[in-house]
PDB file of C-alpha atoms in Angstrom:
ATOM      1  CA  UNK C1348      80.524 117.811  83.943  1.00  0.00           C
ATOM      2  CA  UNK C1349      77.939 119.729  82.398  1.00  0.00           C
ATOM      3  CA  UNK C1350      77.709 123.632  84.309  1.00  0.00           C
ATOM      4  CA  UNK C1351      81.055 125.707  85.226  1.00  0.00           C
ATOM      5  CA  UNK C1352      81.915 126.030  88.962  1.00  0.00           C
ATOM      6  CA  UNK C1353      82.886 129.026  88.601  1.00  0.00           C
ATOM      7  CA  UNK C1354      79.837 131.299  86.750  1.00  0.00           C
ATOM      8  CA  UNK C1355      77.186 128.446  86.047  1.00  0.00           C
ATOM      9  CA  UNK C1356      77.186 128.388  82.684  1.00  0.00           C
ATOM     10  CA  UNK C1357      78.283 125.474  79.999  1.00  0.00           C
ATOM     11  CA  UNK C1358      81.039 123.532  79.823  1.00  0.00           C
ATOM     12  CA  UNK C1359      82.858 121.649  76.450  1.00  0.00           C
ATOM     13  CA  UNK C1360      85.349 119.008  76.422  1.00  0.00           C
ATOM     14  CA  UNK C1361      88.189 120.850  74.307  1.00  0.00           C
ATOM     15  CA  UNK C1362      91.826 120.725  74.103  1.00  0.00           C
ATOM     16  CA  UNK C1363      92.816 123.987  75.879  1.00  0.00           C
ATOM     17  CA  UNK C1364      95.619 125.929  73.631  1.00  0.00           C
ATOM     18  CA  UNK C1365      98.968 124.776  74.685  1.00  0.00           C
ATOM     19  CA  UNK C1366      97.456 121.687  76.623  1.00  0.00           C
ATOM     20  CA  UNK C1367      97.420 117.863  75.783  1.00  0.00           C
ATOM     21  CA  UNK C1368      94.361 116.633  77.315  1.00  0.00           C
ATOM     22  CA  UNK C1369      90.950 117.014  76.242  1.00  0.00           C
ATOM     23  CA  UNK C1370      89.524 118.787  79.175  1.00  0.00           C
ATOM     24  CA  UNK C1371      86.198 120.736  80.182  1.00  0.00           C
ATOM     25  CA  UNK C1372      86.310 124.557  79.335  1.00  0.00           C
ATOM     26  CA  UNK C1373      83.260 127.523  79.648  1.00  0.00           C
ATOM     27  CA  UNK C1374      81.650 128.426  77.072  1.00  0.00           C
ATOM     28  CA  UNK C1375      80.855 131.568  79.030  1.00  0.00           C
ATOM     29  CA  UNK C1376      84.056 132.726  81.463  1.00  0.00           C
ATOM     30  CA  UNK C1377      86.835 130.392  79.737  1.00  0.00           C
ATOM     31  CA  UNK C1378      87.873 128.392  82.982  1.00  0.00           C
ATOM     32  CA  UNK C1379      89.462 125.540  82.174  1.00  0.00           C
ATOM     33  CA  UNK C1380      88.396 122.356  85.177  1.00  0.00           C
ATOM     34  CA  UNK C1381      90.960 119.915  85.194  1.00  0.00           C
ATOM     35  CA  UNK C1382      90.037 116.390  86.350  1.00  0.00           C
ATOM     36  CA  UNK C1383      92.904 114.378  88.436  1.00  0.00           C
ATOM     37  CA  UNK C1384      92.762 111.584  89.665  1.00  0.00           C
ATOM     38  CA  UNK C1385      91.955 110.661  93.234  1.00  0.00           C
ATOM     39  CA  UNK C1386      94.207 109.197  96.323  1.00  0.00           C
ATOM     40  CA  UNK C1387      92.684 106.597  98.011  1.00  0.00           C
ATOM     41  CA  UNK C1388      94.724 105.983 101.424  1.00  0.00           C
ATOM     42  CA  UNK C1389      94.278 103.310 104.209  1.00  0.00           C
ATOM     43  CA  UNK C1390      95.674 100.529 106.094  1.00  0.00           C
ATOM     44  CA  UNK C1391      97.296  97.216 107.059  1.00  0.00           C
ATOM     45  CA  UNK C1392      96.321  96.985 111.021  1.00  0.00           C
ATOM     46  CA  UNK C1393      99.018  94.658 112.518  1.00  0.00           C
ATOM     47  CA  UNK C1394      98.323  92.696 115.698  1.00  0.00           C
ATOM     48  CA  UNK C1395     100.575  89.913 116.733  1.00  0.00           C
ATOM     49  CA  UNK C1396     100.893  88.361 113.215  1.00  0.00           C
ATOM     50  CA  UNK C1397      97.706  88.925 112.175  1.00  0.00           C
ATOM     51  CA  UNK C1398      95.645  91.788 110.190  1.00  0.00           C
ATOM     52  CA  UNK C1399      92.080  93.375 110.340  1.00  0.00           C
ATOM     53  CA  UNK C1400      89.880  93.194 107.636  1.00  0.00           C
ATOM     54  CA  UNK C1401      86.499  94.782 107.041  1.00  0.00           C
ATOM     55  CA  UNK C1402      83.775  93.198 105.422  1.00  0.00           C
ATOM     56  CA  UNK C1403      82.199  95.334 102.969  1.00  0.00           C
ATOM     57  CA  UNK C1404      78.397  96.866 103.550  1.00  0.00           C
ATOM     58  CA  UNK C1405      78.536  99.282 100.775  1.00  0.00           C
ATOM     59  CA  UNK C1406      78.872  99.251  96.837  1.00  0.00           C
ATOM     60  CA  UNK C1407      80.819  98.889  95.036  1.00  0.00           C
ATOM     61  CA  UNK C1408      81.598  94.859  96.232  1.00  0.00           C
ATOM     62  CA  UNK C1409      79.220  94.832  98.889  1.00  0.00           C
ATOM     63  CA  UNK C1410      80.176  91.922 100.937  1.00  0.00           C
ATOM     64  CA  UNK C1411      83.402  91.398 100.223  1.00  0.00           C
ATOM     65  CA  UNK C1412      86.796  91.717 102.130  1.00  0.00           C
ATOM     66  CA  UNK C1413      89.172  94.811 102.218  1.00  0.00           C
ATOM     67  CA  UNK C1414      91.469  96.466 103.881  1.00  0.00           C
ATOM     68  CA  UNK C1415      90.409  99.772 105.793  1.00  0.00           C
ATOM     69  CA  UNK C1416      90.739 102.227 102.729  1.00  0.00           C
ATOM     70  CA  UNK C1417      89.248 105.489 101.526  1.00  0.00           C
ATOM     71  CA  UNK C1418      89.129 108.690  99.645  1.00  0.00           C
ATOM     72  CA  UNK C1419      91.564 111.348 100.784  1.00  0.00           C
ATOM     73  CA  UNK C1420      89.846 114.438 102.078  1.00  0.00           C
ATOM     74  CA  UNK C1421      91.267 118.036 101.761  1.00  0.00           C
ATOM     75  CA  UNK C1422      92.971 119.152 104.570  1.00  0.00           C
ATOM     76  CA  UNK C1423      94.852 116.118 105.801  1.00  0.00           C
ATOM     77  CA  UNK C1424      97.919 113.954 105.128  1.00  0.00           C
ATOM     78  CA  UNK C1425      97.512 110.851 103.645  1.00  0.00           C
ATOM     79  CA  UNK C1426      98.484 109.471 107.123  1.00  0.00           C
ATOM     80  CA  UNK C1427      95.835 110.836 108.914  1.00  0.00           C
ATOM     81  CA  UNK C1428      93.707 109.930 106.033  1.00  0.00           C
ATOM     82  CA  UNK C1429      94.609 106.303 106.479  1.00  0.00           C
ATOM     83  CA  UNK C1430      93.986 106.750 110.200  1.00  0.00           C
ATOM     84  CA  UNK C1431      90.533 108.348 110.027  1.00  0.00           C
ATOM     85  CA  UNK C1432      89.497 105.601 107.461  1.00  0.00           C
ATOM     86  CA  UNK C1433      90.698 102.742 109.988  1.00  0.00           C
ATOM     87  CA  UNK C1434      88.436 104.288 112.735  1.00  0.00           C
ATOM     88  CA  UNK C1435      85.816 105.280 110.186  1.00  0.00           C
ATOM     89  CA  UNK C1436      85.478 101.359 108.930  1.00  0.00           C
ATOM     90  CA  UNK C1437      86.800  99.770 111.765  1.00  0.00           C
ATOM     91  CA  UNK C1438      86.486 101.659 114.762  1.00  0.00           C
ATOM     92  CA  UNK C1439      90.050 100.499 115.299  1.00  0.00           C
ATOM     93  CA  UNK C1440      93.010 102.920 116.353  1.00  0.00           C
ATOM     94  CA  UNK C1441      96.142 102.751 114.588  1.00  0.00           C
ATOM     95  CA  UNK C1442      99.533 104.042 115.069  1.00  0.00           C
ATOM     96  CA  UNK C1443     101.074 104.066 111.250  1.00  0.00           C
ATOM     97  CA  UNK C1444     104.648 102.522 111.187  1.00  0.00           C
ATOM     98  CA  UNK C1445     105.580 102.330 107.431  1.00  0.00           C
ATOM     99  CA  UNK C1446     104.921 103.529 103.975  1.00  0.00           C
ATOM    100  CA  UNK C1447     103.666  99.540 102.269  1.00  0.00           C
ATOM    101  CA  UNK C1448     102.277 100.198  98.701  1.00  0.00           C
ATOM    102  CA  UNK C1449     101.614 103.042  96.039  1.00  0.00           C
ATOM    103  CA  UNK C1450      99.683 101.488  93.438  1.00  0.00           C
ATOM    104  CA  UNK C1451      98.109 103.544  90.334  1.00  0.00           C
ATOM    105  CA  UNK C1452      94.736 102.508  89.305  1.00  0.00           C
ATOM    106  CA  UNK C1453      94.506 104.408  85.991  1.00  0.00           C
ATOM    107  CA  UNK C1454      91.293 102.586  84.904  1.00  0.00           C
ATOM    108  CA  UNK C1455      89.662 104.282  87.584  1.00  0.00           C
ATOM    109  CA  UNK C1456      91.653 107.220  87.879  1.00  0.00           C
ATOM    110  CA  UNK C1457      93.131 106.433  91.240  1.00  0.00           C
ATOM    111  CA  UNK C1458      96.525 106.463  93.315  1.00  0.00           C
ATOM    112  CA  UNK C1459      96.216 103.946  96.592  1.00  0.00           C
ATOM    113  CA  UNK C1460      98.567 104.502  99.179  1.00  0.00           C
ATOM    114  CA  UNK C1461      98.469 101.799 101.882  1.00  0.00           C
ATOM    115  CA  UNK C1462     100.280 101.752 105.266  1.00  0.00           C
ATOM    116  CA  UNK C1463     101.316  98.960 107.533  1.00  0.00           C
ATOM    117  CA  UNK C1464     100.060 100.398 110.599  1.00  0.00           C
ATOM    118  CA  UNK C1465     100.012  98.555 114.855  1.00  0.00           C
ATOM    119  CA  UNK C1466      96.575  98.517 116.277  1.00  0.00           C
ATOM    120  CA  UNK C1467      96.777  99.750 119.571  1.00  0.00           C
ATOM    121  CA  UNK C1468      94.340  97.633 121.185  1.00  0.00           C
ATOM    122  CA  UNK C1469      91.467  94.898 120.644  1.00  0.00           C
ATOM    123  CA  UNK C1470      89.186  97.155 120.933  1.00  0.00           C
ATOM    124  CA  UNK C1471      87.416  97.432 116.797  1.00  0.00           C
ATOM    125  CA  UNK C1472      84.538  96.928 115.608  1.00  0.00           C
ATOM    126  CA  UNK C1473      82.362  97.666 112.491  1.00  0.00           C
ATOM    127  CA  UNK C1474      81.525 101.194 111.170  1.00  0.00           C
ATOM    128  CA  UNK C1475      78.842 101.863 109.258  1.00  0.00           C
ATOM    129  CA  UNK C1476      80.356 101.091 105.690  1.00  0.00           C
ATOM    130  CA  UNK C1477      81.402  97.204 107.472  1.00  0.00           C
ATOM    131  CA  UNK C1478      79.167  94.608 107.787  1.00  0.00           C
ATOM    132  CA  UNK C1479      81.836  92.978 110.091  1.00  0.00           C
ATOM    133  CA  UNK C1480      85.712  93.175 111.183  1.00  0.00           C
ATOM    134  CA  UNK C1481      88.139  90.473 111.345  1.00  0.00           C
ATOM    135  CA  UNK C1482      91.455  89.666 112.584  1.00  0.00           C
ATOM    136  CA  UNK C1483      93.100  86.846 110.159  1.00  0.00           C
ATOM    137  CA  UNK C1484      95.981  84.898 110.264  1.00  0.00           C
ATOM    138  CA  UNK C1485      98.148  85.379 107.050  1.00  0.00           C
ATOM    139  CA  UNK C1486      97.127  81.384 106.076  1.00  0.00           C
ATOM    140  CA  UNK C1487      93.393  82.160 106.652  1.00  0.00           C
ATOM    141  CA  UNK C1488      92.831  85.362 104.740  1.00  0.00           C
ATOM    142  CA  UNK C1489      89.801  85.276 102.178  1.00  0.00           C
ATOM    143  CA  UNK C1490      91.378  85.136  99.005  1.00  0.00           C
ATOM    144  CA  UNK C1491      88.315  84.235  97.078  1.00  0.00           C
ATOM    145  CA  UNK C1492      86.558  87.030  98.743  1.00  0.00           C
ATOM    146  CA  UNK C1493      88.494  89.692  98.280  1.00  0.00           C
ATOM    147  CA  UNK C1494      86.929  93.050  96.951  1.00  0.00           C
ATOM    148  CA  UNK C1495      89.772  94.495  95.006  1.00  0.00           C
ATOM    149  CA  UNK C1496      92.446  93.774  93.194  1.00  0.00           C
ATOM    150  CA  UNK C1497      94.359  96.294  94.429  1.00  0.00           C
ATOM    151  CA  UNK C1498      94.293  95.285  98.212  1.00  0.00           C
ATOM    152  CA  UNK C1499      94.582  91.367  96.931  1.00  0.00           C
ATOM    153  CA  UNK C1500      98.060  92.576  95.519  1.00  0.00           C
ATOM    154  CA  UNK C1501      99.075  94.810  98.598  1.00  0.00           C
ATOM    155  CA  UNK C1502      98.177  91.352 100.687  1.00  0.00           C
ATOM    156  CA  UNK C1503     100.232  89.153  98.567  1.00  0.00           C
ATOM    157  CA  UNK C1504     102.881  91.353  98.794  1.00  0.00           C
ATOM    158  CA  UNK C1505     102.354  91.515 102.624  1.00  0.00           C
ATOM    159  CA  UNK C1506     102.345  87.811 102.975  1.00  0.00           C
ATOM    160  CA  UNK C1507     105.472  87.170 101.042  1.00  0.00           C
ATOM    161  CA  UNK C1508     107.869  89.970 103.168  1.00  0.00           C
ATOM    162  CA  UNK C1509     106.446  88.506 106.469  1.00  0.00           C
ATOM    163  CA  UNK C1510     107.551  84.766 105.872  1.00  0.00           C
ATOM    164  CA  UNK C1511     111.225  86.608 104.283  1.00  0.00           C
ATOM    165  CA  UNK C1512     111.031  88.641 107.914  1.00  0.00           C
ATOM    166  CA  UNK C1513     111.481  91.902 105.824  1.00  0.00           C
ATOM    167  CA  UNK C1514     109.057  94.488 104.622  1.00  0.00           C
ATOM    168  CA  UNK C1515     109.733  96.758 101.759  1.00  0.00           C
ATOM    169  CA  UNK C1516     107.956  99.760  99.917  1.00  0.00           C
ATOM    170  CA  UNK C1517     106.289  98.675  96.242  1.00  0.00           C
ATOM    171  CA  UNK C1518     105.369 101.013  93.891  1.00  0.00           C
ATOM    172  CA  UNK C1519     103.098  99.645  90.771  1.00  0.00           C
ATOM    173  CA  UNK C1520      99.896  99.267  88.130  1.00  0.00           C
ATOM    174  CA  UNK C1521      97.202  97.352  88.968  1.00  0.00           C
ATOM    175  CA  UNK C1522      95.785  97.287  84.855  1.00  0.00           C
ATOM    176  CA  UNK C1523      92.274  95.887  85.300  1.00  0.00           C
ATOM    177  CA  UNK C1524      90.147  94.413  81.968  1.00  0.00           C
ATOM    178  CA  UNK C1525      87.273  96.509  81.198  1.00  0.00           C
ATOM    179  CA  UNK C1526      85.056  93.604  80.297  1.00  0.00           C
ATOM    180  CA  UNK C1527      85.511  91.351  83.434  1.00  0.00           C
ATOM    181  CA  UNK C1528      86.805  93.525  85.994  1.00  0.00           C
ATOM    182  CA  UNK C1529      88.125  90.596  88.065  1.00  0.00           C
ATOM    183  CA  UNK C1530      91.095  90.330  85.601  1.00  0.00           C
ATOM    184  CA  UNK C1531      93.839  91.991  85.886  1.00  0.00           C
ATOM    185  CA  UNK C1532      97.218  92.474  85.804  1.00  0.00           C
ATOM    186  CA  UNK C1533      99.973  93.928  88.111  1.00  0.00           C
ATOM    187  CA  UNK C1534     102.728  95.600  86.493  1.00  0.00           C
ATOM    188  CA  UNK C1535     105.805  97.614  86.655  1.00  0.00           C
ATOM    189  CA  UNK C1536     106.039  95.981  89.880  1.00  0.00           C
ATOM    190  CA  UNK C1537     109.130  97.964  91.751  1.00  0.00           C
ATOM    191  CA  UNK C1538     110.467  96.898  95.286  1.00  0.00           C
ATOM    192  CA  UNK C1539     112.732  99.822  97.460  1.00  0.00           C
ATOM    193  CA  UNK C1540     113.909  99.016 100.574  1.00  0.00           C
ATOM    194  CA  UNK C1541     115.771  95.694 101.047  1.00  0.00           C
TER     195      UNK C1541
END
């Protein structure tokens, strides 16, 4: 950040009186612009045993496997969030039936909140940030080409409470290493619900 919101003039990274954090302050009007991070919802569309995947046809991981995912916008829960990315991806239509994963990204200063949800019909297709859409079996998803971390955790996850029979809510870290961004680590794994 370089130019206030509020007045237009300069900002500095200082640590605000009474604050913890380094954060960017006017030079001019005093404001002080917090940075947060952000809440990235979406979804696990369900049909008959199987879940829809969208191939990536954006950056970052252009190419790659995900689950139907994206930045909250103001204004909405992060239900219909999840929802409106599912159509927006997938052109799919969802009916959300559970609360899945909450899993903080702090390398990239990000909460993901993923649903299971039940397509309502067959009737998907790819949006405009999907090269293509895909319903997999659980023993046929594309491990190797998954696009993040955070959704190949969310799917193991999945897999494992659908051969128990039972689904749960997991809370988590997905800690990622800066130099190869491939490895990672999940931690503080918690399970609530069985």
């Amino acid at each position: 950040m370089k130019f206030c919101s509020e007045c237009g003039q300069a900002v500095v990274r200082k640590k605000p009186e009474g604050d913890t954090h380094l954060r960017y302050v006017c030079t001019s009007c005093d404001t002080i612009h917090y940075q947060n991070p952000n809440i990235v919802t979406g979804c696990i569309p369900e049909w008959q045993g199987r879940i829809l995947l969208c191939r990536r046809a954006i950056e970052p991981r252009h190419g790659l496997w995900t689950l139907p995912a994206g930045f909250m916008e103001n204004n909405e829960t992060t239900a219909q969030a999840a929802i409106r990315e599912t159509m927006e991806e997938a052109r799919a239509r969802v009916e959300i039936t559970d609360l899945y994963t909450i899993f903080n990204l702090p390398h990239v200063n990000q909460v993901y909140i993923i649903f299971r949800a039940q397509l309502n019909s067959l009737d998907y297709g790819p949006g405009e940030e999907s090269l293509e859409v895909e319903l997999f079996e659980l023993d046929e998803l594309p491990w190797d080409e998954m696009a993040f971390a955070v959704v190949r955790e969310t799917l193991k996850l999945y897999c494992q409470d659908a051969r128990n029979g039972k689904f749960a809510l997991y809370t988590g870290d997905i800690v990622v290493n800066p130099e190869n961004k491939q490895d990672y680590q999940a931690l503080n794994i918690c399970q609530f619900g069985i």
